[in-house]
PDB file of C-alpha atoms in Angstrom:
ATOM      1  CA  UNK A 142       0.000   0.000   0.000  1.00 69.00           C
ATOM      2  CA  UNK A 143       1.122   3.501  -0.784  1.00 67.00           C
ATOM      3  CA  UNK A 144       1.683   5.522   2.346  1.00 90.00           C
ATOM      4  CA  UNK A 145       1.837   9.290   2.445  1.00 95.00           C
ATOM      5  CA  UNK A 146       2.230  10.875   5.858  1.00 95.00           C
ATOM      6  CA  UNK A 147       2.000  14.489   6.943  1.00 96.00           C
ATOM      7  CA  UNK A 148       3.761  15.877   9.978  1.00 90.00           C
ATOM      8  CA  UNK A 149       0.716  17.235  11.816  1.00 92.00           C
ATOM      9  CA  UNK A 150      -3.024  16.632  11.675  1.00 94.00           C
ATOM     10  CA  UNK A 151      -3.848  19.947  13.328  1.00 96.00           C
ATOM     11  CA  UNK A 152      -1.761  23.098  13.614  1.00 97.00           C
ATOM     12  CA  UNK A 153      -2.493  26.520  15.083  1.00 97.00           C
ATOM     13  CA  UNK A 154      -0.161  29.397  14.250  1.00 97.00           C
ATOM     14  CA  UNK A 155      -0.139  33.138  14.681  1.00 97.00           C
ATOM     15  CA  UNK A 156      -0.163  35.715  11.904  1.00 98.00           C
ATOM     16  CA  UNK A 157       3.363  36.435  10.700  1.00 97.00           C
ATOM     17  CA  UNK A 158       4.863  33.137  11.855  1.00 97.00           C
ATOM     18  CA  UNK A 159       6.890  30.973   9.483  1.00 97.00           C
ATOM     19  CA  UNK A 160       5.153  27.624   9.094  1.00 97.00           C
ATOM     20  CA  UNK A 161       6.572  24.340   7.838  1.00 97.00           C
ATOM     21  CA  UNK A 162       4.336  21.510   6.666  1.00 97.00           C
ATOM     22  CA  UNK A 163       6.107  18.262   5.928  1.00 97.00           C
ATOM     23  CA  UNK A 164       5.081  15.347   3.752  1.00 97.00           C
ATOM     24  CA  UNK A 165       6.799  11.987   3.449  1.00 97.00           C
ATOM     25  CA  UNK A 166       6.023   9.125   1.070  1.00 95.00           C
ATOM     26  CA  UNK A 167       7.481   5.657   1.318  1.00 92.00           C
ATOM     27  CA  UNK A 168       6.980   4.405  -2.251  1.00 89.00           C
ATOM     28  CA  UNK A 169       9.867   6.051  -4.079  1.00 91.00           C
ATOM     29  CA  UNK A 170       7.496   8.258  -6.098  1.00 92.00           C
ATOM     30  CA  UNK A 171       9.072  10.884  -8.323  1.00 92.00           C
ATOM     31  CA  UNK A 172       6.170  13.340  -8.240  1.00 93.00           C
ATOM     32  CA  UNK A 173       4.798  15.102  -5.183  1.00 96.00           C
ATOM     33  CA  UNK A 174       2.091  17.736  -4.813  1.00 96.00           C
ATOM     34  CA  UNK A 175       0.736  20.247  -2.316  1.00 97.00           C
ATOM     35  CA  UNK A 176      -2.925  21.275  -2.406  1.00 97.00           C
ATOM     36  CA  UNK A 177      -5.176  23.331  -0.227  1.00 97.00           C
ATOM     37  CA  UNK A 178      -8.846  22.513   0.160  1.00 96.00           C
ATOM     38  CA  UNK A 179     -11.465  25.072   1.105  1.00 95.00           C
ATOM     39  CA  UNK A 180     -15.265  24.761   1.277  1.00 90.00           C
ATOM     40  CA  UNK A 181     -16.837  25.751  -2.023  1.00 87.00           C
ATOM     41  CA  UNK A 182     -13.471  25.993  -3.792  1.00 90.00           C
ATOM     42  CA  UNK A 183     -12.388  22.370  -3.925  1.00 89.00           C
ATOM     43  CA  UNK A 184      -8.765  21.268  -4.191  1.00 94.00           C
ATOM     44  CA  UNK A 185      -6.348  23.823  -5.583  1.00 94.00           C
ATOM     45  CA  UNK A 186      -2.773  23.023  -6.507  1.00 94.00           C
ATOM     46  CA  UNK A 187      -0.152  25.138  -4.764  1.00 96.00           C
ATOM     47  CA  UNK A 188       3.154  23.608  -5.907  1.00 96.00           C
ATOM     48  CA  UNK A 189       4.431  20.334  -7.222  1.00 95.00           C
ATOM     49  CA  UNK A 190       7.772  18.630  -7.708  1.00 95.00           C
ATOM     50  CA  UNK A 191       8.722  16.079 -10.340  1.00 91.00           C
ATOM     51  CA  UNK A 192      12.185  15.340  -9.000  1.00 91.00           C
ATOM     52  CA  UNK A 193      14.558  16.156  -6.156  1.00 92.00           C
ATOM     53  CA  UNK A 194      15.294  19.878  -6.033  1.00 89.00           C
ATOM     54  CA  UNK A 195      12.816  20.510  -8.864  1.00 92.00           C
ATOM     55  CA  UNK A 196       9.608  22.449  -8.318  1.00 93.00           C
ATOM     56  CA  UNK A 197       6.854  24.002 -10.344  1.00 93.00           C
ATOM     57  CA  UNK A 198       4.186  26.519  -9.411  1.00 94.00           C
ATOM     58  CA  UNK A 199       0.613  25.367  -9.376  1.00 92.00           C
ATOM     59  CA  UNK A 200      -2.489  27.508  -9.574  1.00 90.00           C
ATOM     60  CA  UNK A 201      -2.103  29.425  -6.287  1.00 95.00           C
ATOM     61  CA  UNK A 202       1.594  29.665  -5.300  1.00 96.00           C
ATOM     62  CA  UNK A 203       1.479  33.167  -3.828  1.00 96.00           C
ATOM     63  CA  UNK A 204       2.534  33.251  -0.188  1.00 96.00           C
ATOM     64  CA  UNK A 205       4.024  29.748  -0.307  1.00 97.00           C
ATOM     65  CA  UNK A 206       7.329  28.133  -1.112  1.00 97.00           C
ATOM     66  CA  UNK A 207       8.468  24.502  -1.200  1.00 97.00           C
ATOM     67  CA  UNK A 208      11.548  22.417  -0.651  1.00 97.00           C
ATOM     68  CA  UNK A 209      12.468  18.968  -1.886  1.00 96.00           C
ATOM     69  CA  UNK A 210      15.928  17.958  -0.779  1.00 95.00           C
ATOM     70  CA  UNK A 211      15.206  14.221  -0.676  1.00 95.00           C
ATOM     71  CA  UNK A 212      13.004  12.145  -2.928  1.00 95.00           C
ATOM     72  CA  UNK A 213      10.684  11.001  -0.164  1.00 95.00           C
ATOM     73  CA  UNK A 214      10.125  14.387   1.482  1.00 97.00           C
ATOM     74  CA  UNK A 215       8.323  17.489   0.203  1.00 97.00           C
ATOM     75  CA  UNK A 216       7.919  20.510   2.455  1.00 97.00           C
ATOM     76  CA  UNK A 217       5.494  23.409   2.130  1.00 98.00           C
ATOM     77  CA  UNK A 218       6.576  26.682   3.703  1.00 98.00           C
ATOM     78  CA  UNK A 219       4.415  29.626   4.609  1.00 97.00           C
ATOM     79  CA  UNK A 220       6.957  32.424   4.883  1.00 94.00           C
ATOM     80  CA  UNK A 221       4.682  34.728   6.891  1.00 97.00           C
ATOM     81  CA  UNK A 222       1.373  33.104   7.750  1.00 97.00           C
ATOM     82  CA  UNK A 223      -1.798  35.086   7.209  1.00 97.00           C
ATOM     83  CA  UNK A 224      -5.384  34.388   8.261  1.00 97.00           C
ATOM     84  CA  UNK A 225      -6.408  33.718   4.652  1.00 97.00           C
ATOM     85  CA  UNK A 226      -4.064  30.733   4.686  1.00 98.00           C
ATOM     86  CA  UNK A 227      -6.273  28.969   7.207  1.00 98.00           C
ATOM     87  CA  UNK A 228      -7.187  25.817   5.334  1.00 97.00           C
ATOM     88  CA  UNK A 229      -6.833  22.055   4.965  1.00 97.00           C
ATOM     89  CA  UNK A 230      -3.488  21.234   3.348  1.00 98.00           C
ATOM     90  CA  UNK A 231      -3.143  17.982   1.452  1.00 98.00           C
ATOM     91  CA  UNK A 232      -0.006  16.348   0.140  1.00 97.00           C
ATOM     92  CA  UNK A 233      -0.049  13.757  -2.638  1.00 96.00           C
ATOM     93  CA  UNK A 234       2.461  11.643  -4.513  1.00 95.00           C
ATOM     94  CA  UNK A 235       2.480   9.863  -7.850  1.00 92.00           C
ATOM     95  CA  UNK A 236       4.931   7.466  -9.463  1.00 85.00           C
ATOM     96  CA  UNK A 237       6.378   8.224 -12.866  1.00 83.00           C
ATOM     97  CA  UNK A 238       4.442   6.696 -15.745  1.00 81.00           C
ATOM     98  CA  UNK A 239       1.077   6.572 -13.989  1.00 82.00           C
ATOM     99  CA  UNK A 240      -1.442   9.270 -13.281  1.00 85.00           C
ATOM    100  CA  UNK A 241      -3.178   8.380 -10.024  1.00 89.00           C
ATOM    101  CA  UNK A 242      -2.227  10.570  -7.093  1.00 92.00           C
ATOM    102  CA  UNK A 243      -2.185   9.201  -3.551  1.00 93.00           C
ATOM    103  CA  UNK A 244      -3.006  11.559  -0.737  1.00 96.00           C
ATOM    104  CA  UNK A 245      -1.889  11.972   2.825  1.00 96.00           C
ATOM    105  CA  UNK A 246      -4.312  12.498   5.720  1.00 96.00           C
ATOM    106  CA  UNK A 247      -4.141  16.289   5.560  1.00 96.00           C
ATOM    107  CA  UNK A 248      -3.117  19.062   7.951  1.00 97.00           C
ATOM    108  CA  UNK A 249      -5.797  21.403   9.236  1.00 97.00           C
ATOM    109  CA  UNK A 250      -3.985  24.724   9.677  1.00 98.00           C
ATOM    110  CA  UNK A 251      -5.541  27.600  11.575  1.00 98.00           C
ATOM    111  CA  UNK A 252      -3.838  31.001  11.500  1.00 98.00           C
ATOM    112  CA  UNK A 253      -5.031  33.406  14.169  1.00 97.00           C
TER     113      UNK A 253
ATOM    114  CA  UNK B 797      -9.007  25.848 -19.545  1.00 77.00           C
ATOM    115  CA  UNK B 798      -9.947  22.455 -18.151  1.00 76.00           C
ATOM    116  CA  UNK B 799     -13.220  22.328 -16.244  1.00 90.00           C
ATOM    117  CA  UNK B 800     -14.823  19.700 -14.050  1.00 95.00           C
ATOM    118  CA  UNK B 801     -18.387  20.052 -12.754  1.00 96.00           C
ATOM    119  CA  UNK B 802     -19.934  17.617 -10.325  1.00 97.00           C
ATOM    120  CA  UNK B 803     -23.620  17.246  -9.603  1.00 96.00           C
ATOM    121  CA  UNK B 804     -25.487  17.206  -7.407  1.00 97.00           C
ATOM    122  CA  UNK B 805     -23.541  19.112  -4.760  1.00 96.00           C
ATOM    123  CA  UNK B 806     -25.183  16.993  -2.080  1.00 97.00           C
ATOM    124  CA  UNK B 807     -27.282  13.849  -2.163  1.00 98.00           C
ATOM    125  CA  UNK B 808     -29.217  12.179   0.589  1.00 98.00           C
ATOM    126  CA  UNK B 809     -30.243   8.531   0.143  1.00 97.00           C
ATOM    127  CA  UNK B 810     -31.939   5.901   2.212  1.00 97.00           C
ATOM    128  CA  UNK B 811     -29.982   2.719   2.778  1.00 97.00           C
ATOM    129  CA  UNK B 812     -30.550   0.478  -0.253  1.00 97.00           C
ATOM    130  CA  UNK B 813     -31.682   3.339  -2.517  1.00 97.00           C
ATOM    131  CA  UNK B 814     -29.466   3.233  -5.618  1.00 97.00           C
ATOM    132  CA  UNK B 815     -28.440   6.426  -7.406  1.00 98.00           C
ATOM    133  CA  UNK B 816     -25.743   8.047  -9.557  1.00 98.00           C
ATOM    134  CA  UNK B 817     -23.343  10.939  -9.208  1.00 98.00           C
ATOM    135  CA  UNK B 818     -22.348  12.934 -12.264  1.00 98.00           C
ATOM    136  CA  UNK B 819     -19.024  14.428 -13.341  1.00 98.00           C
ATOM    137  CA  UNK B 820     -19.001  16.452 -16.544  1.00 97.00           C
ATOM    138  CA  UNK B 821     -15.706  17.664 -17.919  1.00 95.00           C
ATOM    139  CA  UNK B 822     -14.155  19.866 -20.568  1.00 93.00           C
ATOM    140  CA  UNK B 823     -10.610  19.116 -21.650  1.00 89.00           C
ATOM    141  CA  UNK B 824      -8.735  19.442 -24.918  1.00 86.00           C
ATOM    142  CA  UNK B 825      -7.875  15.740 -24.739  1.00 88.00           C
ATOM    143  CA  UNK B 826      -8.607  13.324 -21.906  1.00 90.00           C
ATOM    144  CA  UNK B 827      -5.701  11.327 -20.600  1.00 90.00           C
ATOM    145  CA  UNK B 828      -7.581  10.002 -17.596  1.00 93.00           C
ATOM    146  CA  UNK B 829     -10.545  10.571 -15.293  1.00 96.00           C
ATOM    147  CA  UNK B 830     -10.210   9.744 -11.607  1.00 96.00           C
ATOM    148  CA  UNK B 831     -12.683   9.145  -8.808  1.00 98.00           C
ATOM    149  CA  UNK B 832     -11.799   9.628  -5.155  1.00 97.00           C
ATOM    150  CA  UNK B 833     -13.668   9.177  -1.898  1.00 98.00           C
ATOM    151  CA  UNK B 834     -13.034  11.628   0.946  1.00 97.00           C
ATOM    152  CA  UNK B 835     -14.219  11.150   4.515  1.00 96.00           C
ATOM    153  CA  UNK B 836     -14.607  14.242   6.721  1.00 93.00           C
ATOM    154  CA  UNK B 837     -11.278  15.573   7.953  1.00 91.00           C
ATOM    155  CA  UNK B 838      -9.253  13.074   5.917  1.00 94.00           C
ATOM    156  CA  UNK B 839      -7.361  12.977   2.647  1.00 95.00           C
ATOM    157  CA  UNK B 840      -8.969  11.702  -0.557  1.00 96.00           C
ATOM    158  CA  UNK B 841      -8.765   7.956  -1.151  1.00 95.00           C
ATOM    159  CA  UNK B 842      -8.232   6.787  -4.723  1.00 94.00           C
ATOM    160  CA  UNK B 843     -11.070   4.682  -6.179  1.00 96.00           C
ATOM    161  CA  UNK B 844     -10.888   4.403  -9.995  1.00 94.00           C
ATOM    162  CA  UNK B 845      -9.160   5.567 -13.139  1.00 95.00           C
ATOM    163  CA  UNK B 846     -11.008   5.596 -16.460  1.00 96.00           C
ATOM    164  CA  UNK B 847      -9.134   6.234 -19.696  1.00 94.00           C
ATOM    165  CA  UNK B 848     -11.532   5.978 -22.613  1.00 93.00           C
ATOM    166  CA  UNK B 849     -15.224   6.311 -23.428  1.00 94.00           C
ATOM    167  CA  UNK B 850     -17.128   3.117 -22.775  1.00 96.00           C
ATOM    168  CA  UNK B 851     -14.816   1.969 -20.013  1.00 96.00           C
ATOM    169  CA  UNK B 852     -16.306   0.780 -16.715  1.00 97.00           C
ATOM    170  CA  UNK B 853     -14.728  -0.043 -13.356  1.00 97.00           C
ATOM    171  CA  UNK B 854     -16.353  -1.638 -10.311  1.00 97.00           C
ATOM    172  CA  UNK B 855     -15.554  -1.896  -6.632  1.00 95.00           C
ATOM    173  CA  UNK B 856     -18.074  -3.352  -4.209  1.00 95.00           C
ATOM    174  CA  UNK B 857     -21.234  -1.207  -4.516  1.00 96.00           C
ATOM    175  CA  UNK B 858     -19.584   1.386  -6.779  1.00 97.00           C
ATOM    176  CA  UNK B 859     -19.383   1.382 -10.551  1.00 98.00           C
ATOM    177  CA  UNK B 860     -17.783   4.159 -12.586  1.00 98.00           C
ATOM    178  CA  UNK B 861     -18.546   4.727 -16.258  1.00 98.00           C
ATOM    179  CA  UNK B 862     -17.153   7.150 -18.823  1.00 97.00           C
ATOM    180  CA  UNK B 863     -18.464   8.863 -21.947  1.00 94.00           C
ATOM    181  CA  UNK B 864     -16.786  11.524 -24.057  1.00 91.00           C
ATOM    182  CA  UNK B 865     -18.218  14.325 -21.941  1.00 93.00           C
ATOM    183  CA  UNK B 866     -19.043  12.897 -18.537  1.00 96.00           C
ATOM    184  CA  UNK B 867     -18.565  10.161 -16.011  1.00 98.00           C
ATOM    185  CA  UNK B 868     -21.052   8.580 -13.656  1.00 98.00           C
ATOM    186  CA  UNK B 869     -20.452   6.965 -10.320  1.00 98.00           C
ATOM    187  CA  UNK B 870     -23.289   4.522  -9.749  1.00 98.00           C
ATOM    188  CA  UNK B 871     -23.959   3.443  -6.183  1.00 97.00           C
ATOM    189  CA  UNK B 872     -25.991   0.269  -5.870  1.00 97.00           C
ATOM    190  CA  UNK B 873     -27.843  -0.483  -2.627  1.00 97.00           C
ATOM    191  CA  UNK B 874     -25.752   1.972  -0.606  1.00 97.00           C
ATOM    192  CA  UNK B 875     -24.993   1.518   3.072  1.00 97.00           C
ATOM    193  CA  UNK B 876     -24.402   4.220   5.702  1.00 97.00           C
ATOM    194  CA  UNK B 877     -20.650   3.566   5.484  1.00 97.00           C
ATOM    195  CA  UNK B 878     -20.745   4.814   1.870  1.00 97.00           C
ATOM    196  CA  UNK B 879     -21.421   8.307   3.230  1.00 98.00           C
ATOM    197  CA  UNK B 880     -18.549  10.546   2.106  1.00 98.00           C
ATOM    198  CA  UNK B 881     -17.680  13.224  -0.402  1.00 97.00           C
ATOM    199  CA  UNK B 882     -16.875  11.835  -3.840  1.00 98.00           C
ATOM    200  CA  UNK B 883     -14.403  13.786  -5.939  1.00 98.00           C
ATOM    201  CA  UNK B 884     -13.837  13.595  -9.661  1.00 97.00           C
ATOM    202  CA  UNK B 885     -10.641  14.774 -11.363  1.00 95.00           C
ATOM    203  CA  UNK B 886      -9.351  14.848 -14.934  1.00 94.00           C
ATOM    204  CA  UNK B 887      -5.952  14.884 -16.501  1.00 91.00           C
ATOM    205  CA  UNK B 888      -5.574  16.708 -19.788  1.00 88.00           C
ATOM    206  CA  UNK B 889      -3.225  15.018 -22.237  1.00 83.00           C
ATOM    207  CA  UNK B 890      -1.833  18.460 -23.038  1.00 80.00           C
ATOM    208  CA  UNK B 891      -0.927  19.096 -19.404  1.00 74.00           C
ATOM    209  CA  UNK B 892       2.845  19.339 -19.421  1.00 66.00           C
ATOM    210  CA  UNK B 893       3.395  17.946 -15.944  1.00 67.00           C
ATOM    211  CA  UNK B 894       0.347  15.711 -15.727  1.00 71.00           C
ATOM    212  CA  UNK B 895      -1.443  17.698 -13.055  1.00 83.00           C
ATOM    213  CA  UNK B 896      -5.071  17.016 -12.167  1.00 90.00           C
ATOM    214  CA  UNK B 897      -8.076  19.328 -12.251  1.00 91.00           C
ATOM    215  CA  UNK B 898     -10.595  18.497  -9.524  1.00 94.00           C
ATOM    216  CA  UNK B 899     -14.312  19.064  -9.277  1.00 95.00           C
ATOM    217  CA  UNK B 900     -15.794  20.395  -6.057  1.00 95.00           C
ATOM    218  CA  UNK B 901     -17.291  17.065  -5.083  1.00 96.00           C
ATOM    219  CA  UNK B 902     -20.642  15.512  -4.258  1.00 97.00           C
ATOM    220  CA  UNK B 903     -21.398  15.020  -0.583  1.00 97.00           C
ATOM    221  CA  UNK B 904     -23.320  11.755  -0.146  1.00 98.00           C
ATOM    222  CA  UNK B 905     -25.254  10.941   3.004  1.00 98.00           C
ATOM    223  CA  UNK B 906     -26.818   7.501   3.351  1.00 97.00           C
ATOM    224  CA  UNK B 907     -29.318   7.151   6.154  1.00 97.00           C
ATOM    225  CA  UNK B 908     -30.107   3.797   7.799  1.00 95.00           C
TER     226      UNK B 908
END
């Protein structure tokens, strides 16, 4: 079974804090993704990575950055958290040559 | 621009009452259509991939079908444990990095 884990299920941060969300997959997948999910808006792609140290912007990258130093780990960074970044953050991974993405359990982030 | 529209937004069924969820899509060329199940507060769980019109996939009480413009997720004799949000996503063959476009989901509630 594919396993994607995220560092926290729930996180509460203050406005202006730097926030790190970590995602780890154990299936040697080349591709990894960060989404946010908001009521009425669905899943929106923030960033993705198709290889170590490679990254591409998704649909809503503003206010976020990412890091992929190792194949199994993909980090999402909120440089200066704002209240409009309160959301459910989902990480996913996908092996090369297939198209199904496998999701982690999500991190519910609240910025106060 | 790729578009995915799911209907209805919410559906309430009695246990044993069969029904269908709809996913209509607009892409320049379909590489794949994906169905996911998402329980409250959790990450989406992969269910099916469909690649070409006429294709069908089944898993327990769920059957997914695909035409050139839409996909249906048929639920036969549902049980309360089938209650979840069902997400549809498409991959456009012209998408350079094989990213997915998601619909907003159908929230299904099955009452005993």
